Short mmCIF file of C-alpha atoms in Angstrom, two decimals:
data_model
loop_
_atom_site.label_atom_id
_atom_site.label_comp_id
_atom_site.label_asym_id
_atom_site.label_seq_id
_atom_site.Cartn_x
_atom_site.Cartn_y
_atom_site.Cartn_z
CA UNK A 20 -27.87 -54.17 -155.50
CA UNK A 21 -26.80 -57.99 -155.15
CA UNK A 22 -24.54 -59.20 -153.18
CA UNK A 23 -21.96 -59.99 -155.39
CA UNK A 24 -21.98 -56.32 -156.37
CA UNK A 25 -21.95 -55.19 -152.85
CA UNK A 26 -19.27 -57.38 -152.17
CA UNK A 27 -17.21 -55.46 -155.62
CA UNK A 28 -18.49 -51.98 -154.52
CA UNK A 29 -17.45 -52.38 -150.76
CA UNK A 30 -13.98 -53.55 -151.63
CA UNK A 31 -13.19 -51.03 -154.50
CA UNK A 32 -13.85 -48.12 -151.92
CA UNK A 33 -11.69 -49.77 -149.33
CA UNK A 34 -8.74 -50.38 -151.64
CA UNK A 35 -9.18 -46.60 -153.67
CA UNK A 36 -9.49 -45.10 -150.37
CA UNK A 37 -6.92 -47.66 -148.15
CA UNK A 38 -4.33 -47.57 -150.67
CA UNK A 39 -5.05 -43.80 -151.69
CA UNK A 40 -3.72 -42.47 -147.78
CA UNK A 41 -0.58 -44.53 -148.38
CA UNK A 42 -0.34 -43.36 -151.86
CA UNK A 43 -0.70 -40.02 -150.19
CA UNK A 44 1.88 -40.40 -147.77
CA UNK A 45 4.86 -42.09 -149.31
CA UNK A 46 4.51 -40.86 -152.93
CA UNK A 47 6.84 -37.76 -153.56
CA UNK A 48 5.45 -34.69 -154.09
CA UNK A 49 1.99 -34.93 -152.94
CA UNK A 50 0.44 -32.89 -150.40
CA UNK A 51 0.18 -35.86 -147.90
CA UNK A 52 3.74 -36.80 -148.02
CA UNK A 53 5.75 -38.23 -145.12
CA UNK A 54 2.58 -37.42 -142.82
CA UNK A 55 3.10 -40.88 -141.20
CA UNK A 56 1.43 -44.25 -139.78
CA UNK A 57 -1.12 -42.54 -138.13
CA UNK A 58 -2.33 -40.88 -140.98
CA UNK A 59 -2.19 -44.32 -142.78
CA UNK A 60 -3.76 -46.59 -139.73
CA UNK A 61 -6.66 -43.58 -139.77
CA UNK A 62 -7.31 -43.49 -142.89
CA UNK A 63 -7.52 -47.17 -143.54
CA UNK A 64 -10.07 -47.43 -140.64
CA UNK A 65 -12.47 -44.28 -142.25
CA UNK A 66 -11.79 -46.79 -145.71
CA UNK A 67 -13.44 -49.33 -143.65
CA UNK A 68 -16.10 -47.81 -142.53
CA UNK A 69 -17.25 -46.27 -146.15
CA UNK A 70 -17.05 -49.82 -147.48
CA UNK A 71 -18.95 -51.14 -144.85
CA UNK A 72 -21.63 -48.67 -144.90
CA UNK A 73 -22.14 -48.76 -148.32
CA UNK A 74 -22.26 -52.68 -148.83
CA UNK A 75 -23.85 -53.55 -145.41
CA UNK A 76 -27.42 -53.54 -146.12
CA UNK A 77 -26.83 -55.68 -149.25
CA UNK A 78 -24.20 -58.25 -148.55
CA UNK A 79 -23.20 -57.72 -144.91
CA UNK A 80 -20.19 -55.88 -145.96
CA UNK A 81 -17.45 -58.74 -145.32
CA UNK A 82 -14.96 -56.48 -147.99
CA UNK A 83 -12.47 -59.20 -147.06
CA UNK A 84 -11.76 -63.08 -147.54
CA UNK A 85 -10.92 -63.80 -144.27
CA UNK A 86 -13.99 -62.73 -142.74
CA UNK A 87 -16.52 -64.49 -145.37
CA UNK A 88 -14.49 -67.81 -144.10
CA UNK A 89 -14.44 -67.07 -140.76
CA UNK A 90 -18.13 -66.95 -140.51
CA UNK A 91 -18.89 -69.37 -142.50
CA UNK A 92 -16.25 -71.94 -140.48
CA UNK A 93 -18.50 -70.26 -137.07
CA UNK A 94 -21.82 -71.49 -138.81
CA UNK A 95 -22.80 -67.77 -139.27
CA UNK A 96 -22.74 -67.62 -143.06
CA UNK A 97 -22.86 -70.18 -146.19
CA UNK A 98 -20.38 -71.84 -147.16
CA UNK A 99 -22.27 -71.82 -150.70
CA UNK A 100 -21.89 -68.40 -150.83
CA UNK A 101 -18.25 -68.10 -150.58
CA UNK A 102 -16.91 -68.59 -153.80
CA UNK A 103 -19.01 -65.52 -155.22
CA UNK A 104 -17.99 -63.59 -152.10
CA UNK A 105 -14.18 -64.19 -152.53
CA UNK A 106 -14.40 -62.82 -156.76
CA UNK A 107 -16.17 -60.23 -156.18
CA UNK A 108 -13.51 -59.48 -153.34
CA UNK A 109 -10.83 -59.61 -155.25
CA UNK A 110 -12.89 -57.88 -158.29
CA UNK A 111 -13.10 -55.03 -156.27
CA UNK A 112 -9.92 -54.98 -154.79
CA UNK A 113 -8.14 -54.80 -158.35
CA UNK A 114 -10.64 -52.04 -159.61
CA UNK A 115 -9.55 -49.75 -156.26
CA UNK A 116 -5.75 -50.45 -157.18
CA UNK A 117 -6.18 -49.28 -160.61
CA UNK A 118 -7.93 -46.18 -160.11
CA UNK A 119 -5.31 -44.98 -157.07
CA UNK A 120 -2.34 -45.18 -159.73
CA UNK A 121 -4.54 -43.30 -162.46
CA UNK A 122 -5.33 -40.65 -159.59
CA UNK A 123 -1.39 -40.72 -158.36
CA UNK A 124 0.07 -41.40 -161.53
CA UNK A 125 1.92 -38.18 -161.83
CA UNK A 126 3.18 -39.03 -158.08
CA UNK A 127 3.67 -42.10 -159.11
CA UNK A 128 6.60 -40.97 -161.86
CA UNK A 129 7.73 -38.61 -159.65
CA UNK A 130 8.57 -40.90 -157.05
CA UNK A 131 11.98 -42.74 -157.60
CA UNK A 132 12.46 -45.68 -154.75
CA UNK A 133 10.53 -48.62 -156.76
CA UNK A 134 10.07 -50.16 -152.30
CA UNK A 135 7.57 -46.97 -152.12
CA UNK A 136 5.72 -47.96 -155.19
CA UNK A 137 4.72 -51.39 -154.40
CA UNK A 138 3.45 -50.86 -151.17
CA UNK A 139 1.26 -48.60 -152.25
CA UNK A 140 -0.50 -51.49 -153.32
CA UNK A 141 0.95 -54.70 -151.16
CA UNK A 142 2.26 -54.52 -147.63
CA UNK A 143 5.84 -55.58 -146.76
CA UNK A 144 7.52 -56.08 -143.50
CA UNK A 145 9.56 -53.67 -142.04
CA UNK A 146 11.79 -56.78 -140.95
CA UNK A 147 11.67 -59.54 -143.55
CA UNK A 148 11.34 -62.74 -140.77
CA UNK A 149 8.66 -65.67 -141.94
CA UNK A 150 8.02 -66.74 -138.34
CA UNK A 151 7.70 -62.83 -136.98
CA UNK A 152 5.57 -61.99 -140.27
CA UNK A 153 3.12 -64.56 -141.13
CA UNK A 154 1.98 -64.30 -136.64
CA UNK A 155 1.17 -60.81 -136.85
CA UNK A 156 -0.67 -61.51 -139.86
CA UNK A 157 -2.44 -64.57 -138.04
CA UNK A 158 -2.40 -62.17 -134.78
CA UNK A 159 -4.16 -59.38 -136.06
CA UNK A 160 -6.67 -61.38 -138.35
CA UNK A 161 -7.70 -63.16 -135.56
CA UNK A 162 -8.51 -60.17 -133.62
CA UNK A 163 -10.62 -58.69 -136.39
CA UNK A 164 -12.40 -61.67 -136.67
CA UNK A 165 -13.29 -62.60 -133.21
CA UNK A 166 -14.60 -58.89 -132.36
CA UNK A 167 -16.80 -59.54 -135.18
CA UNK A 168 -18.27 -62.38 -134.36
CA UNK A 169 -19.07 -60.72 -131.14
CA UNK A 170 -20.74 -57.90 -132.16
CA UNK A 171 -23.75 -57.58 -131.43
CA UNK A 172 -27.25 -55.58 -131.87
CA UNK A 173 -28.53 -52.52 -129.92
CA UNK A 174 -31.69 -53.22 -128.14
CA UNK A 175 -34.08 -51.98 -125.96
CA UNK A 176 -34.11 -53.13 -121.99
CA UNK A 177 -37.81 -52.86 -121.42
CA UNK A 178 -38.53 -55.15 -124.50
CA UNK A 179 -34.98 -57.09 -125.71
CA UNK A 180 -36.35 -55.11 -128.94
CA UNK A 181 -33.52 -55.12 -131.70
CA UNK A 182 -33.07 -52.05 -133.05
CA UNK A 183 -30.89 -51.12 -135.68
CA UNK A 184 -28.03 -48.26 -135.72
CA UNK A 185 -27.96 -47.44 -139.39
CA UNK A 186 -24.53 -46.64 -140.85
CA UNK A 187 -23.44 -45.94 -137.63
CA UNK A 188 -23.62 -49.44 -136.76
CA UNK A 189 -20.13 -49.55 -139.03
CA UNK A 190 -18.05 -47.86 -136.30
CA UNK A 191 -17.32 -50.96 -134.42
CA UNK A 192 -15.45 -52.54 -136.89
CA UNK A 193 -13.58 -49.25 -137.69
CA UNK A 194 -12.53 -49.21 -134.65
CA UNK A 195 -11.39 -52.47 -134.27
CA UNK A 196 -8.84 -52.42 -138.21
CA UNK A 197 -7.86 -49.11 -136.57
CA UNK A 198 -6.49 -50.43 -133.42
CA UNK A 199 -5.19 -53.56 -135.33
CA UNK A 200 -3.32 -51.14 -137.17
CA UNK A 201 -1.91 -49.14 -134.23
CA UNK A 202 -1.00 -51.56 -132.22
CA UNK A 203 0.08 -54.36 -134.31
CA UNK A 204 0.48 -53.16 -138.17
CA UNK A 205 3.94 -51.52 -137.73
CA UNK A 206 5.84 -55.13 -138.40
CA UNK A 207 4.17 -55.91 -141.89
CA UNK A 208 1.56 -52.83 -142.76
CA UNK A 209 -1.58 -55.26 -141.39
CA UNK A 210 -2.91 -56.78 -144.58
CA UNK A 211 -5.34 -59.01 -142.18
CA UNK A 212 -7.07 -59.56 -145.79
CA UNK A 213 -6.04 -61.39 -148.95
CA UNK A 214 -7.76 -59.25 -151.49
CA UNK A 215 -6.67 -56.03 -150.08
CA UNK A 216 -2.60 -57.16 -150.30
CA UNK A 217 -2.66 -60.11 -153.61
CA UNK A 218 -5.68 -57.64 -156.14
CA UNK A 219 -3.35 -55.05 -155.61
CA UNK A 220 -0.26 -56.89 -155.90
CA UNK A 221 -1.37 -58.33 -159.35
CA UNK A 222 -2.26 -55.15 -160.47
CA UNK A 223 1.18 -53.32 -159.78
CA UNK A 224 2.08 -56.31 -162.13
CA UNK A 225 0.23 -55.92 -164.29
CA UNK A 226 -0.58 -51.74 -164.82
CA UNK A 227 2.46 -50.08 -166.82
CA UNK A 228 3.91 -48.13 -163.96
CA UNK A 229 7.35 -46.42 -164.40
CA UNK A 230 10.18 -48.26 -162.96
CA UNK A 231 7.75 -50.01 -160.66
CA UNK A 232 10.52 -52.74 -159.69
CA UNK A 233 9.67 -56.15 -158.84
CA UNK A 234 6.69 -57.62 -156.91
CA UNK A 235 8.00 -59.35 -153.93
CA UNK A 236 5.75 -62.60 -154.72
CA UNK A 237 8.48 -64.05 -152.42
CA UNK A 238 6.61 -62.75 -149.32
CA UNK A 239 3.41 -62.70 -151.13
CA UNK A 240 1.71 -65.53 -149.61
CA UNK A 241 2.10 -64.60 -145.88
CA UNK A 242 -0.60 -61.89 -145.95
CA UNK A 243 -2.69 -64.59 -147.78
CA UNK A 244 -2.26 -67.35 -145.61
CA UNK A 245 -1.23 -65.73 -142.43
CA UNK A 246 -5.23 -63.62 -142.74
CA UNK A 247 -7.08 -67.18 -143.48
CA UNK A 248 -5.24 -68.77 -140.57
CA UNK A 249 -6.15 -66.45 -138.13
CA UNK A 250 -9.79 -66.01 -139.17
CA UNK A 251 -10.13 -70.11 -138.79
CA UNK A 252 -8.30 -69.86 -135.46
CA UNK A 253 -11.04 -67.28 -134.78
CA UNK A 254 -13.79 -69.08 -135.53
CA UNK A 255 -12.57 -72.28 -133.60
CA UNK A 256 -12.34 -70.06 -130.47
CA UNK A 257 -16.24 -69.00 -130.89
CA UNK A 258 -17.16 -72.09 -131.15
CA UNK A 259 -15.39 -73.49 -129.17
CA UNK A 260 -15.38 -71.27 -126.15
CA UNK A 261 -19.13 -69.70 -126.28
CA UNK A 262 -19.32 -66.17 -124.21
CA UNK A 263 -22.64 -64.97 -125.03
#
């Protein structure tokens, strides 16, 4: 597997299986329904960690815009290799999108607020403020960027010996989109990635779904933005202020 089609593969199972629990729970009718945010915040974190597991070994699993500029702005990836990163990104991203409405599309016709259909695939604020919005998104990115800059290897004491954890080693970052999403996702739904809130977006504009209502491509640029932002401000902080 290349890289590139890591980088497609990784994504498409975070979207299908990210946007899939919030299908689940806000759609009408399905067995999921009205089960809540921590249903949502969990299941975005397990659609992490299947991403990551799958694409680690072959691209480093960044699944997400922000962190392939992030580490490249630390010095910890090429810049070079960006541009391929970011399409396949949002490659993957669009293919995950498409495949949760074909799997919910009966849900989908069912349901009747148009607000419910779009963020299954984009997030929105639950108070519409630019200032308030676009920080969390900085806020949270930055958080998910810093911790994984600081991650680090297992080793051995007797010999500083690296050893590797497998697809456990995936956890970590799991953890850390799971608290994002617990403590801070509540104000816009924590897109803390481009590809996961603007592939889906263009796909709810583009896929024939039944009274699916407008895009909000008003507020569209705040989890784009506010997600690169906070990934450079992360990066600036490593390198700036070294801890290990």
């Amino acid at each position: 597997m290349t890289p590139f089609i890591a980088e497609i593969i990784g994504t498409f199972l975070l979207i299908l299986l990210g946007c899939g629990v919030t299908a689940n729970v806000v759609l009408k009718d399905t067995k999921g329904h009205n089960s809540g945010w921590i249903v949502i915040t969990t299941g975005w974190a397990f659609a992490v960690y299947i991403g990551v597991i799958v694409a680690a070994p072959y691209s480093g699993a960044h699944i997400n815009p922000a962190v392939s500029i992030g580490l490249a702005a630390a010095g910890e990836f090429p810049w070079d290799l960006v541009p391929s990163y970011l399409l396949a990104q949002f490659l993957g991203a669009m293919l995950g999108a498409s495949l949760v409405w074909l799997i919910y599309i009966d849900h989908f016709d069912r349901t009747e607020e148009q607000g419910l259909k779009l963020v299954v695939f984009s997030t929105s604020p639950a108070i519409k403020n630019i200032f308030a919005n676009l920080l969390v998104e900085i806020s949270g990115t930055f958080v998910l960027v810093f911790a994984v800059l600081f991650f680090t290897d297992a080793t051995i004491l007797e010999s500083d010996a690296v050893i590797g954890l497998g697809s456990l080693g995936a956890i970590p970052v799991a953890f850390v989109v799971w608290g994002i999403g617990l403590s801070l996702g509540g104000t816009t739904g924590y897109a803390i990635n481009p590809a996961r809130d603007l592939g889906p977006r263009i796909m709810h504009a583009l896929l024939p779904i039944k009274n699916k209502g407008k895009n909000d491509w008003s507020y569209s640029w705040i989890p784009v933005i506010g997600p690169l932002l906070g990934s450079l401000l992360a990066a600036f902080l490593y390198l700036a202020f070294p801890l290990v």
